[in-house]
Amino acid sequence: MDVIVRLHDPKRLAELKRAIFSLVTQGYRPLTINLVTQRFSRGETEAVVAGLRPLLNLDPDVKLDVWNFAAEEPEDARSALLNFGIESSKGRYLAILDYDDVIYHDGYARLIRELQESGCAIAFGKVVMKFVDVFQDAIICQRQQNRFKGDGLVDLFIDNFCPIHSFVIDRERVDNEVMSFDEKLDKLEDYDFLIRICATHLSSFKLKDTVVGEYYAKNDGSNTIMLSSAARVTHLAAWTRAREAIERRRRSALVSREVQAALGLQTFDPQMSVRNLIDAWSAVSNKRSNIGAI
Amino acid sequence: MKALGFTGERFTSAIEGQIEFEHIHRYLMARDLCRGKDVADIASGEGYGAALLSQVAKSVIGVEIDHGSVAHATQSYPYPNLKFVQGDARKLPIPSASIDIVVSFETLEHFFEHDEFLSEVVRILRPDGSLLISTPDRDVYSPSGRPANPFHVHELSRPEFLELLDRHFSEVKVFRQRPLLGSVIAAEQSRGANLITYEKRGDDHLEQSSGVPRALYSIIYAGKSSLLQSEVASSIYIDTDRVDLPALQVAEARAEAAAARAEVAVARGETVTAQLQYEEVKRQTDEHVRALSEELRKRQKRIRDLERRIAQLSEQTRLDRGIGIDDLVAVLKKHPLLYKASRVFWWTITLQLKRRLVERTRLKLEFEKTRQQARKIVAAKLFDQQSYLRQQPKLAKTKPSELDAAVHYLTIGSKKGKRPNALFDPKWYAATYPEVMASGMEPLVHYLQRGSGEGRKPNLFFDPKWYASEYPDVIESGMEPLAHYLTFGSAERRKPDPLFDPTWYLAEYPDVNKTGLDPLAHYLAHGFPEGRAPSLEWIKSNNEKRAKALGLTQSLRSAKIAVGIVTYNNPPEDLTRCLNSVHIALRELGEEGESAVFLIDNGDPSAVDISQFPFLTRLDPVGNVGFGAGHNRLMRAAFTDSKTNYYLALNPDGMLEPGAISALLRMAQGASDGALVEGVQFPVEHPKTYDPIEFDTPWASGACLLIPRRIYQSIGGFDESFFMYCEDVDLSWRAYAAGFRVKICPRALFFHPTHDRSFDLQVHARFLAAGITLSRKWGGNQFEKSLMEQGAKHGIDLSRIPQVEPVSEVPSVVTFDHGFHFARARW
């Protein structure tokens, strides 16, 4: 199994250590951490590796590879970092974890077991949101909310309720052409990725109520999702553009035959886009049991 | 004379069957002892027993606490040598040394002061007097699973009963009584007297005989040896099933009767209330009917007058006369259903009108009072109409006056938590000052009339006293400080509180300017929930406090640490992982060579490769002595070395983050070794609350807990009354009680796996037992009760949990209001 961890700021070592500690505690082996950094100097990379070394000593079977994205463009290389990580990952199973989130110790083992039992290409678990205060010397969890709510695939197409660390992909069951993030996007890139992969491949939401990890909503404005009023003012236009791009994706991504069949559609419609599917679902929303969660 | 009614407990002559057998038999036994003597029957009840004794005694005095029973007995049994008096068994209304024999059956179990009662008995007895007393044997009468007798407050076991009597009397002879259904075989006694039979042979016929009278059968045991007869004992054959079943039914009947009595009491109360309500309604209705009748009479007269006038006019104009009310009634009476419907309609209308008039008057008075209050808050400039209407768009559409909007706030908005101005938060105010709710006053009215003058804050960051002293012109203006800030201070960028800096806030968060809100209003509505800071002073102040609490403001002193692990059949790979993490954490600390790890197996010997961990010391196992007892053994061994400064209790299935021990040590040393310090469980934190600046927490988990030697020497280790669970809560509360603190270290991560476990009865029973012990020790009576109920629900026997000595001084952190969290939960 490979886990891609992206890191943009070498000062965020304390949060990264929590994420890596959660990976070291995973029950699934073998496990390789592909840490992808964004334009780090050699000294910064060495400092990060030195900081993580004691953690890795806890289990020699957990391997750490550090990959530094050195290109000047794009400025925010979040999608490029993920693609860089995917290219560097060789294992069958793939997961992604941001430097400031954590995964529960049996999260990956459960999701992989579900992939093996269901034959799906991607399996989702539940992630809870923790509101944390980040200080230089401590991270304090203040409260917890169940913000990511959804029942299954159609809900995912309507709005993203699956954070980037809520799923594991079986690469043997996924076509290579969809295994990349759109580098033109610096927001909602993970949602765009999920729409493409889930429109064409079978997905499992059987573990949608099983908590596999935590998403840290931080008080210092370093989250990429819209949390603060400051973020709202500054990034409103960028968010609007990202949402428009997602809607274009919904209209262009076609739902495959096997996904339509899994959703219970009797007749295959080769022209059915994700948007068409959502509209059809809305029209029969009172008959949700016929179409929706897999 | 009618017998006294059965209450479910006391035996009266109205009761037959099992209870009758038990009580009559005891009184017949007593009767033989009372011949020619002065007798006192304590708790004489309905009086039948004392009456029985009076047939042979010189005198009998029955003492009974219930006035009704005394009156009944006096009237029912008017014998010259018998009298009944009202009195308490614990303070008998009988002169000292005046009684030969005291009889008291089934009395003790109804109160707690047993020694007090027996002292009173001794006082009234003559020197050679005696006592015949009975009480149910708790071990037999109230075994686990049988419904408790709701009238009994303190039942005694046989040993306890005997011990009690031994304290007051030098000679004690014990008899045992039980009901039976069966057969008796008794040897014929030539000298008689060893077996007496009391036989009820009719309603008014009791017969006493020696041996077994009217035996249906004779049994002879014959032989040639003279010793033969002594080998045969008299015997009783009992059919238990056919006796205990009725006994159980009696117990259940008692419980049902108690419940029924409670229902009757409630029903009686309801009946009285209903009667009063009925009378009030009837009075109002009669009054209204009188008024309506008068009105009707006037109108009928008016109709008659009009009819006459119409008739006159008709006569004059040769038109037909119109139909009158009497004609209408006459017509309706020809159609009974229509007539009935008309009457119902008429009465419904008139009654509703009456009710509505009364309600309207009440509302009018309340409304006038509210308007007066609204005028005051408007005059004090504490009501901002625009701000309020922004929160109430529907109301805004009606374009109310300022006074009407203020009235709306007082009557509706306040209850919904709407703010009367940008800075007064009625919800926060009521929650912060609970006495406001108790006063029944609306929060803003309370603030204006009392709170402001008393220095109470209207929100988290407005200090009216500080504001008034910081800006002397506020007092000169005669305005209430918050009103002054809203009117002038905000625009002048004055500070509302020493820790809120509007100028800094606007500079730090430029987006606030675009909102047009007052900086403090923005902070309260948006900044605080988003985790923004109110001022640089606040950040600095909190950072300094936090760093100090974490022990980061001082250098780490060298220390010898002993890590203690208690295992119970843990998988070897888990234990190896845990030990490896300890090894790495000690190495990171730089104290690897100095420190030690102690391990004890409460279960099977752990299969770990010791050669990997040369620092490991294994104590000889002593069986499964429990979690706390295991750690106590390790702690004793660890602190035997005088150089050991700290003991770190660690669960074997977890794993330390490499910097965890260092972080724990820093925090302990930051608190001068006066705090228990817990590592944060990762990644699933325990939800119990803690202070985000000082990191004090109501209790610390024993999964990863640093115990400084200083605290161990003061309060010792875990209380071994707890086998498993809650011992850490107890240790924490003992630490608080001894003046120490308990902290959680957010920098010390301890991986603690959580598993989805199905319900395990044994684990649940241990949880309940631990919770009950904790409750008994720290005064959680209600919690104990709820746990006992849980146990009963699952069929868990919790009757054998040993009693523990209650703690006399309970620290304020102790709470049983949050279930097994024992603290307010963050989520």
mmCIF file of N, CA and C in Angstrom, chain A residues 171-221:
data_model
loop_
_atom_site.group_PDB
_atom_site.id
_atom_site.type_symbol
_atom_site.label_atom_id
_atom_site.label_comp_id
_atom_site.label_asym_id
_atom_site.label_seq_id
_atom_site.Cartn_x
_atom_site.Cartn_y
_atom_site.Cartn_z
ATOM 1 N N ARG A 171 -5.673 0.074 -7.407
ATOM 2 C CA ARG A 171 -5.153 0.549 -8.706
ATOM 3 C C ARG A 171 -5.272 -0.512 -9.793
ATOM 4 N N GLU A 172 -5.357 -1.758 -9.393
ATOM 5 C CA GLU A 172 -5.503 -2.807 -10.407
ATOM 6 C C GLU A 172 -6.871 -2.749 -11.069
ATOM 7 N N ARG A 173 -7.804 -2.065 -10.449
ATOM 8 C CA ARG A 173 -9.160 -2.000 -11.001
ATOM 9 C C ARG A 173 -9.487 -0.628 -11.590
ATOM 10 N N VAL A 174 -8.493 0.247 -11.632
ATOM 11 C CA VAL A 174 -8.756 1.609 -12.131
ATOM 12 C C VAL A 174 -7.924 1.873 -13.378
ATOM 13 N N ASP A 175 -8.594 2.428 -14.385
ATOM 14 C CA ASP A 175 -7.866 2.762 -15.608
ATOM 15 C C ASP A 175 -6.871 3.877 -15.321
ATOM 16 N N ASN A 176 -5.694 3.771 -15.948
ATOM 17 C CA ASN A 176 -4.632 4.739 -15.672
ATOM 18 C C ASN A 176 -5.006 6.162 -16.050
ATOM 19 N N GLU A 177 -5.853 6.294 -17.106
ATOM 20 C CA GLU A 177 -6.147 7.655 -17.580
ATOM 21 C C GLU A 177 -6.936 8.493 -16.563
ATOM 22 N N VAL A 178 -7.640 7.826 -15.670
ATOM 23 C CA VAL A 178 -8.356 8.632 -14.658
ATOM 24 C C VAL A 178 -7.527 8.807 -13.383
ATOM 25 N N MET A 179 -6.371 8.147 -13.310
ATOM 26 C CA MET A 179 -5.567 8.207 -12.083
ATOM 27 C C MET A 179 -4.668 9.447 -12.071
ATOM 28 N N SER A 180 -5.269 10.598 -12.242
ATOM 29 C CA SER A 180 -4.486 11.831 -12.124
ATOM 30 C C SER A 180 -5.416 12.979 -11.762
ATOM 31 N N PHE A 181 -4.845 13.973 -11.127
ATOM 32 C CA PHE A 181 -5.613 15.153 -10.707
ATOM 33 C C PHE A 181 -5.454 16.259 -11.750
ATOM 34 N N ASP A 182 -6.502 17.041 -11.933
ATOM 35 C CA ASP A 182 -6.475 18.129 -12.912
ATOM 36 C C ASP A 182 -5.610 19.264 -12.359
ATOM 37 N N GLU A 183 -4.472 19.499 -13.005
ATOM 38 C CA GLU A 183 -3.512 20.464 -12.447
ATOM 39 C C GLU A 183 -3.948 21.907 -12.666
ATOM 40 N N LYS A 184 -5.020 22.087 -13.422
ATOM 41 C CA LYS A 184 -5.524 23.461 -13.580
ATOM 42 C C LYS A 184 -6.312 23.887 -12.326
ATOM 43 N N LEU A 185 -6.665 22.923 -11.539
ATOM 44 C CA LEU A 185 -7.462 23.232 -10.339
ATOM 45 C C LEU A 185 -6.570 23.387 -9.109
ATOM 46 N N ASP A 186 -6.785 24.458 -8.355
ATOM 47 C CA ASP A 186 -6.103 24.553 -7.060
ATOM 48 C C ASP A 186 -7.108 24.496 -5.906
ATOM 49 N N LYS A 187 -8.349 24.224 -6.255
ATOM 50 C CA LYS A 187 -9.388 23.956 -5.246
ATOM 51 C C LYS A 187 -10.314 22.881 -5.792
ATOM 52 N N LEU A 188 -10.864 22.084 -4.919
ATOM 53 C CA LEU A 188 -11.794 21.008 -5.297
ATOM 54 C C LEU A 188 -11.188 20.008 -6.268
ATOM 55 N N GLU A 189 -9.850 19.960 -6.320
ATOM 56 C CA GLU A 189 -9.198 19.025 -7.236
ATOM 57 C C GLU A 189 -9.508 17.568 -6.849
ATOM 58 N N ASP A 190 -9.656 17.334 -5.555
ATOM 59 C CA ASP A 190 -9.957 15.964 -5.122
ATOM 60 C C ASP A 190 -11.389 15.572 -5.503
ATOM 61 N N TYR A 191 -12.301 16.543 -5.478
ATOM 62 C CA TYR A 191 -13.692 16.254 -5.841
ATOM 63 C C TYR A 191 -13.776 15.943 -7.339
ATOM 64 N N ASP A 192 -13.068 16.722 -8.102
ATOM 65 C CA ASP A 192 -13.038 16.486 -9.554
ATOM 66 C C ASP A 192 -12.521 15.063 -9.839
ATOM 67 N N PHE A 193 -11.481 14.678 -9.122
ATOM 68 C CA PHE A 193 -10.897 13.346 -9.270
ATOM 69 C C PHE A 193 -11.926 12.260 -8.930
ATOM 70 N N LEU A 194 -12.663 12.483 -7.829
ATOM 71 C CA LEU A 194 -13.647 11.477 -7.404
ATOM 72 C C LEU A 194 -14.802 11.362 -8.395
ATOM 73 N N ILE A 195 -15.232 12.489 -8.964
ATOM 74 C CA ILE A 195 -16.331 12.427 -9.945
ATOM 75 C C ILE A 195 -15.898 11.560 -11.129
ATOM 76 N N ARG A 196 -14.674 11.793 -11.594
ATOM 77 C CA ARG A 196 -14.217 11.031 -12.774
ATOM 78 C C ARG A 196 -14.084 9.546 -12.461
ATOM 79 N N ILE A 197 -13.489 9.258 -11.332
ATOM 80 C CA ILE A 197 -13.231 7.844 -11.021
ATOM 81 C C ILE A 197 -14.534 7.106 -10.692
ATOM 82 N N CYS A 198 -15.442 7.787 -9.983
ATOM 83 C CA CYS A 198 -16.670 7.107 -9.551
ATOM 84 C C CYS A 198 -17.721 7.044 -10.659
ATOM 85 N N ALA A 199 -17.603 7.912 -11.690
ATOM 86 C CA ALA A 199 -18.545 7.839 -12.812
ATOM 87 C C ALA A 199 -18.256 6.612 -13.666
ATOM 88 N N THR A 200 -17.026 6.172 -13.625
ATOM 89 C CA THR A 200 -16.646 5.100 -14.547
ATOM 90 C C THR A 200 -16.295 3.787 -13.847
ATOM 91 N N HIS A 201 -16.130 3.814 -12.527
ATOM 92 C CA HIS A 201 -15.715 2.602 -11.810
ATOM 93 C C HIS A 201 -16.642 2.340 -10.631
ATOM 94 N N LEU A 202 -16.708 1.084 -10.252
ATOM 95 C CA LEU A 202 -17.575 0.739 -9.117
ATOM 96 C C LEU A 202 -16.993 1.268 -7.813
ATOM 97 N N SER A 203 -17.867 1.814 -7.014
ATOM 98 C CA SER A 203 -17.416 2.357 -5.727
ATOM 99 C C SER A 203 -18.249 1.726 -4.607
ATOM 100 N N SER A 204 -17.627 1.619 -3.443
ATOM 101 C CA SER A 204 -18.344 1.027 -2.299
ATOM 102 C C SER A 204 -18.479 2.053 -1.179
ATOM 103 N N PHE A 205 -19.706 2.193 -0.710
ATOM 104 C CA PHE A 205 -19.969 3.078 0.435
ATOM 105 C C PHE A 205 -20.446 2.258 1.630
ATOM 106 N N LYS A 206 -20.103 0.988 1.618
ATOM 107 C CA LYS A 206 -20.578 0.116 2.694
ATOM 108 C C LYS A 206 -20.082 0.599 4.066
ATOM 109 N N LEU A 207 -18.891 1.206 4.067
ATOM 110 C CA LEU A 207 -18.328 1.665 5.343
ATOM 111 C C LEU A 207 -18.593 3.160 5.572
ATOM 112 N N LYS A 208 -19.657 3.669 4.946
ATOM 113 C CA LYS A 208 -19.911 5.111 5.048
ATOM 114 C C LYS A 208 -20.205 5.557 6.480
ATOM 115 N N ASP A 209 -20.595 4.636 7.335
ATOM 116 C CA ASP A 209 -20.862 5.003 8.723
ATOM 117 C C ASP A 209 -19.753 4.545 9.674
ATOM 118 N N THR A 210 -18.683 3.993 9.109
ATOM 119 C CA THR A 210 -17.557 3.558 9.946
ATOM 120 C C THR A 210 -16.473 4.631 9.903
ATOM 121 N N VAL A 211 -16.185 5.195 11.063
ATOM 122 C CA VAL A 211 -15.209 6.291 11.089
ATOM 123 C C VAL A 211 -13.802 5.730 10.860
ATOM 124 N N VAL A 212 -13.135 6.264 9.853
ATOM 125 C CA VAL A 212 -11.767 5.798 9.558
ATOM 126 C C VAL A 212 -10.749 6.900 9.791
ATOM 127 N N GLY A 213 -11.195 8.123 9.995
ATOM 128 C CA GLY A 213 -10.211 9.179 10.204
ATOM 129 C C GLY A 213 -10.847 10.477 10.657
ATOM 130 N N GLU A 214 -9.971 11.462 10.871
ATOM 131 C CA GLU A 214 -10.436 12.770 11.336
ATOM 132 C C GLU A 214 -9.901 13.871 10.424
ATOM 133 N N TYR A 215 -10.766 14.851 10.162
ATOM 134 C CA TYR A 215 -10.374 16.026 9.393
ATOM 135 C C TYR A 215 -10.243 17.166 10.390
ATOM 136 N N TYR A 216 -9.081 17.813 10.405
ATOM 137 C CA TYR A 216 -8.866 18.889 11.374
ATOM 138 C C TYR A 216 -9.222 20.238 10.747
ATOM 139 N N ALA A 217 -10.287 20.841 11.250
ATOM 140 C CA ALA A 217 -10.629 22.204 10.847
ATOM 141 C C ALA A 217 -9.912 23.130 11.813
ATOM 142 N N LYS A 218 -8.967 23.904 11.273
ATOM 143 C CA LYS A 218 -8.053 24.627 12.155
ATOM 144 C C LYS A 218 -8.424 26.093 12.288
ATOM 145 N N ASN A 219 -8.017 26.668 13.377
ATOM 146 C CA ASN A 219 -8.391 28.063 13.655
ATOM 147 C C ASN A 219 -7.385 29.054 13.073
ATOM 148 N N ASP A 220 -6.334 28.562 12.399
ATOM 149 C CA ASP A 220 -5.316 29.493 11.922
ATOM 150 C C ASP A 220 -5.446 29.793 10.433
ATOM 151 N N GLY A 221 -6.564 29.404 9.831
ATOM 152 C CA GLY A 221 -6.806 29.732 8.431
ATOM 153 C C GLY A 221 -6.033 28.891 7.450
#
